[in-house]
Amino acid sequence: MTNNTAYAELMEFQRQTEALAQVAGRLGWDQETVMPRGAAQQRSEEMGALEGVLHARRTDPRLADWLAAAEPADDKAAAQLRHIRRNHARTTKIPGALAQELARVTSIAQGIWAEARANDDVAAFLPTLAQVIALRRQEAECLAEGGDLYDALIDDYEPGATAESLGAMFDRMRPRLVALRSAVLGAEYQPKPLEGHFGQDAQMRMARDLATAFGYDWQRGRLDLAVHPFSSGSGSDARITTRVVETDPFNCFYSTIHEVGHACYELGIDPDYALTPLGQGVSMGVHESQSRIYENQLGRSRAFTGWMYGQMRERFGDFGIAGAEAFYGTVNRVQSGFIRTEADEVHYNLHVMMRFDLERALIRGDLVVEDLEAAWNDRFKADFGIAVPRPALGMLQDVHWSVGLFGYFPTYSLGNVYAGCLHRALRAAVPDLDAALAAGDTSAATGWLRENVQRHGGLYTPREVITRACGAEPGEGPLLDYLEAKFRGIYRL
Amino acid sequence: MTNNTAYAELMEFQRQTEALAQVAGRLGWDQETVMPRGAAQQRSEEMGALEGVLHARRTDPRLADWLAAAEPADDKAAAQLRHIRRNHARTTKIPGALAQELARVTSIAQGIWAEARANDDVAAFLPTLAQVIALRRQEAECLAEGGDLYDALIDDYEPGATAESLGAMFDRMRPRLVALRSAVLGAEYQPKPLEGHFGQDAQMRMARDLATAFGYDWQRGRLDLAVHPFSSGSGSDARITTRVVETDPFNCFYSTIHEVGHACYELGIDPDYALTPLGQGVSMGVHESQSRIYENQLGRSRAFTGWMYGQMRERFGDFGIAGAEAFYGTVNRVQSGFIRTEADEVHYNLHVMMRFDLERALIRGDLVVEDLEAAWNDRFKADFGIAVPRPALGMLQDVHWSVGLFGYFPTYSLGNVYAGCLHRALRAAVPDLDAALAAGDTSAATGWLRENVQRHGGLYTPREVITRACGAEPGEGPLLDYLEAKFRGIYRL
């Protein structure tokens, strides 16, 4: 076996694995959008069988031989090998029995969490949560090899990030965010909330037009309804979902734009990388940077909301907001609230910081699940000034912990920070962007992001891809500058 | 390994294979209904990877060991083993290289056929067709072990059927069908054709109500649009599709009822058989018997069309047919035509007989592809009295031969024959059926079919299941009696 043969055989094997992973993803899409309700149990068997096939491939003994023999011919091949090696090392460090037990417990745990949330019943969730944490700690011990357990988990979602660096970043962000929130909530001028009724069909038509405006390629995707919006798939099939609340069209519109950001990242990757390890977004943080810059820095900009205002007037008539400037305030209205996913740009990262501290304590063993509800509620009162009225609005609100996603939350803030950096660089590269956005034309922005971020897929590390795009190491400064300028403007401070 | 252990291990292995086969089926459904067009090439790689997994499982060397050791504990276990043994014998008789080549060539051939049909270009299709026939002949030689090649192919779709028995059946059917057609086409009274425009949304609403009327379980299925209607999936997820032609609502309505028949068969199987070899319809012929009895003997009956007439009047107003009796004639109007799938009940089997003779000659080597068009056109003129104007309406009309489905066509007629037998037995068991059908209530009929045919899945052989349901061996008599009585009545002969 020559080195070239080993590389070619490895990549062919990997390609089939990637193709099967796409099938598993599509099955997940089907389940959340079109699957008949009575098919749930059979589906879990189907998914289990497919996951079994994927697991067998990922632990195939030939991988180690190929990886030992393969020598990369160029930088791209080296990057492919880096990903395969990394995943292989991760898989081989975890005993099969532990991996199976984690899969089994987290798949049950999600249902238990959903029912506990529906009934506001923390006690019903705690034994399962304790079990999930114990298993994830075991897994982290296998991965960390003596290092920090929580770091080992973060590394799954954002290679290279550490709790220490994230904690330091959050410490720098907090005072400026808190000061901004305080100024904004105390401001004399307060934007008007949106009121009224906006029909489902009209919302969906506008959602489609917004996706088109952000360059979503309908030849390689589609938009459907789902309970929780998500995007799904890579290569030439990246689908998005949204939801409709007839009293809150922004929910539908900005969920759509957010998911378009994720999908455009996948669809923007160099087609040569399709069905290879380079053919997916490189990390959760970079992924979120695309969804957030589409949604916030572009979609909630004064210029673009000006165009949206005209669109909404055409479709919904007079909906009680007089003029594009007032509409810009309405879209960006800052408000206290309990739910992370509904938070405005000023509050959002404060929600994440709280989860980051709590989950780090859980994984380190400094906090036991029996004390979690009190810890959450105390911290929420301290950070947000309001008392959590019931656990569905508190510690039971997010699915993440039930499925073992410890270390995932901070990537949401990292995405916002990356988006801040990219936005600064984008504005410097495209000085007349606002004129285009005001006409509903995002192509200069989305083209710049495709060229500078999206097309690279997994070629560079997360920090590298942001640094190359921005010409500087990422940091929280640009995001905070942007937020202060934007919200001081809106609130006339 | 005890015999019990061998059986349990085999069934567990088989269950995973069945689950993966369901996934492959769902991927096919996705492709024909919701897949973005630009995803076609990636999809073929995804499907190829999954087919590779299935092929590896179906040729897994452990199967032979398990099959040698396993002893069935009861009749059901014996039936499970019979199916697995049969499939395993088939798979092991065909060299892997031949199976791969067949898969490769037929997947390309379908596209070449579609383009040839669009361009009425027989010459462009012939080399591929010759290749497909040569490969299927090779395959049949492996399977037949000295027996008849065409029989070996039929056996794939209708275990136990032979060209000789089918040929004899067709010989008995032909004179009575030809005489009936002649009488009907020469009758003084001719039903009025349907004219007018019937909107897509209203058609789809009525299609849903028709599916409900035939007992389709929406908790375990769904209805979507597709270019060629099909049903897909087993167990607790059996989906159907239909199409809409705004000048021909019967196309949508009867495609829907037909596919509901197929899906209800799958959904009616004993749930204990789900994800096992017994958990699917037992043959193409028995499957078609369910779709055809739903569509024709029930859906096109005087009683049920009486209810449908009221439904259509409510939804579409006066559409030019005066009264339920005239409507019954319109629904069942007999007309010369070139296309099998659009043929009425009197013509349908004559189309099949012609294909049966031609494809048997092709497989036996008595007819070469270069002579096929002339043979088709001559035969069509002789059998139907009209000249084929272009190959898209002649030998290029069906997809079957391009994908190698030789031996499949006769199962359509076998389905009609079985439906005739089942209908006679059903009428004897439920003497007041028409009163229920006239109120749009099919439950007595569908309940009888579920109890006597559907629930058994693969437990009995095709002939056994029909014989048990009817109390007599299947034969063409009941179908011909039914057709003569029905059409002589409609045409006032």
PDB file of N, CA and C in Angstrom, chain B residues 12 17 23 56 115 139 142 159 180 190 209 238 260 274-275 289 323 397 431 466 477:
ATOM      1  N   GLU B  12     -32.506 -10.564  14.658  1.00  0.00           N
ATOM      2  CA  GLU B  12     -32.032  -9.246  15.075  1.00  0.00           C
ATOM      3  C   GLU B  12     -31.245  -8.585  13.931  1.00  0.00           C
ATOM      4  N   THR B  17     -31.517  -4.781   9.008  1.00  0.00           N
ATOM      5  CA  THR B  17     -31.521  -4.673   7.549  1.00  0.00           C
ATOM      6  C   THR B  17     -32.863  -4.112   7.062  1.00  0.00           C
ATOM      7  N   VAL B  23     -35.279   3.034   5.417  1.00  0.00           N
ATOM      8  CA  VAL B  23     -34.594   4.325   5.231  1.00  0.00           C
ATOM      9  C   VAL B  23     -34.355   4.572   3.739  1.00  0.00           C
ATOM     10  N   ALA B  56     -24.072  -5.349   1.424  1.00  0.00           N
ATOM     11  CA  ALA B  56     -23.119  -6.036   2.308  1.00  0.00           C
ATOM     12  C   ALA B  56     -23.862  -6.866   3.346  1.00  0.00           C
ATOM     13  N   GLU B 115     -35.193  10.473 -21.651  1.00  0.00           N
ATOM     14  CA  GLU B 115     -34.857  11.423 -22.715  1.00  0.00           C
ATOM     15  C   GLU B 115     -35.331  10.903 -24.067  1.00  0.00           C
ATOM     16  N   GLU B 139     -28.512 -12.760 -15.438  1.00  0.00           N
ATOM     17  CA  GLU B 139     -29.008 -12.931 -14.078  1.00  0.00           C
ATOM     18  C   GLU B 139     -29.984 -14.099 -14.031  1.00  0.00           C
ATOM     19  N   CYS B 142     -28.325 -17.401 -13.949  1.00  0.00           N
ATOM     20  CA  CYS B 142     -27.836 -17.764 -12.614  1.00  0.00           C
ATOM     21  C   CYS B 142     -28.973 -18.294 -11.750  1.00  0.00           C
ATOM     22  N   PRO B 159     -43.808 -14.913  -6.558  1.00  0.00           N
ATOM     23  CA  PRO B 159     -43.287 -16.256  -6.311  1.00  0.00           C
ATOM     24  C   PRO B 159     -44.340 -17.308  -6.650  1.00  0.00           C
ATOM     25  N   LEU B 180     -66.286  -8.359 -25.134  1.00  0.00           N
ATOM     26  CA  LEU B 180     -66.905  -7.311 -24.310  1.00  0.00           C
ATOM     27  C   LEU B 180     -66.569  -5.931 -24.869  1.00  0.00           C
ATOM     28  N   GLN B 190     -73.689   5.710 -25.231  1.00  0.00           N
ATOM     29  CA  GLN B 190     -72.298   5.977 -24.865  1.00  0.00           C
ATOM     30  C   GLN B 190     -72.280   7.041 -23.758  1.00  0.00           C
ATOM     31  N   ASP B 209     -60.205  13.565   1.257  1.00  0.00           N
ATOM     32  CA  ASP B 209     -61.449  13.009   1.789  1.00  0.00           C
ATOM     33  C   ASP B 209     -61.687  11.596   1.255  1.00  0.00           C
ATOM     34  N   ALA B 238     -46.441   4.578   5.864  1.00  0.00           N
ATOM     35  CA  ALA B 238     -46.721   4.211   4.474  1.00  0.00           C
ATOM     36  C   ALA B 238     -47.377   5.405   3.789  1.00  0.00           C
ATOM     37  N   VAL B 260     -53.920   4.407  -2.013  1.00  0.00           N
ATOM     38  CA  VAL B 260     -54.456   4.096  -0.681  1.00  0.00           C
ATOM     39  C   VAL B 260     -54.576   2.584  -0.518  1.00  0.00           C
ATOM     40  N   ALA B 274     -43.838  -6.014  11.963  1.00  0.00           N
ATOM     41  CA  ALA B 274     -43.117  -4.819  11.497  1.00  0.00           C
ATOM     42  C   ALA B 274     -41.605  -5.054  11.537  1.00  0.00           C
ATOM     43  N   LEU B 275     -40.914  -4.601  10.526  1.00  0.00           N
ATOM     44  CA  LEU B 275     -39.451  -4.725  10.407  1.00  0.00           C
ATOM     45  C   LEU B 275     -38.987  -6.182  10.432  1.00  0.00           C
ATOM     46  N   SER B 289     -53.732  -6.432  -6.210  1.00  0.00           N
ATOM     47  CA  SER B 289     -55.138  -6.809  -5.965  1.00  0.00           C
ATOM     48  C   SER B 289     -55.786  -5.834  -4.988  1.00  0.00           C
ATOM     49  N   GLY B 323     -76.980  13.676 -12.973  1.00  0.00           N
ATOM     50  CA  GLY B 323     -77.431  12.518 -12.218  1.00  0.00           C
ATOM     51  C   GLY B 323     -76.353  11.485 -11.966  1.00  0.00           C
ATOM     52  N   GLN B 397     -43.487   4.049 -23.772  1.00  0.00           N
ATOM     53  CA  GLN B 397     -44.370   4.674 -22.776  1.00  0.00           C
ATOM     54  C   GLN B 397     -44.066   4.270 -21.329  1.00  0.00           C
ATOM     55  N   PRO B 431     -73.296  -8.868   2.277  1.00  0.00           N
ATOM     56  CA  PRO B 431     -74.332  -8.741   1.245  1.00  0.00           C
ATOM     57  C   PRO B 431     -74.885  -7.312   1.111  1.00  0.00           C
ATOM     58  N   ILE B 466     -54.769 -15.701  -1.216  1.00  0.00           N
ATOM     59  CA  ILE B 466     -56.006 -15.467  -1.977  1.00  0.00           C
ATOM     60  C   ILE B 466     -56.973 -16.643  -1.781  1.00  0.00           C
ATOM     61  N   GLY B 477     -62.168 -16.272 -13.818  1.00  0.00           N
ATOM     62  CA  GLY B 477     -63.623 -16.262 -13.984  1.00  0.00           C
ATOM     63  C   GLY B 477     -64.334 -15.112 -13.280  1.00  0.00           C
TER      64      GLY B 477
END
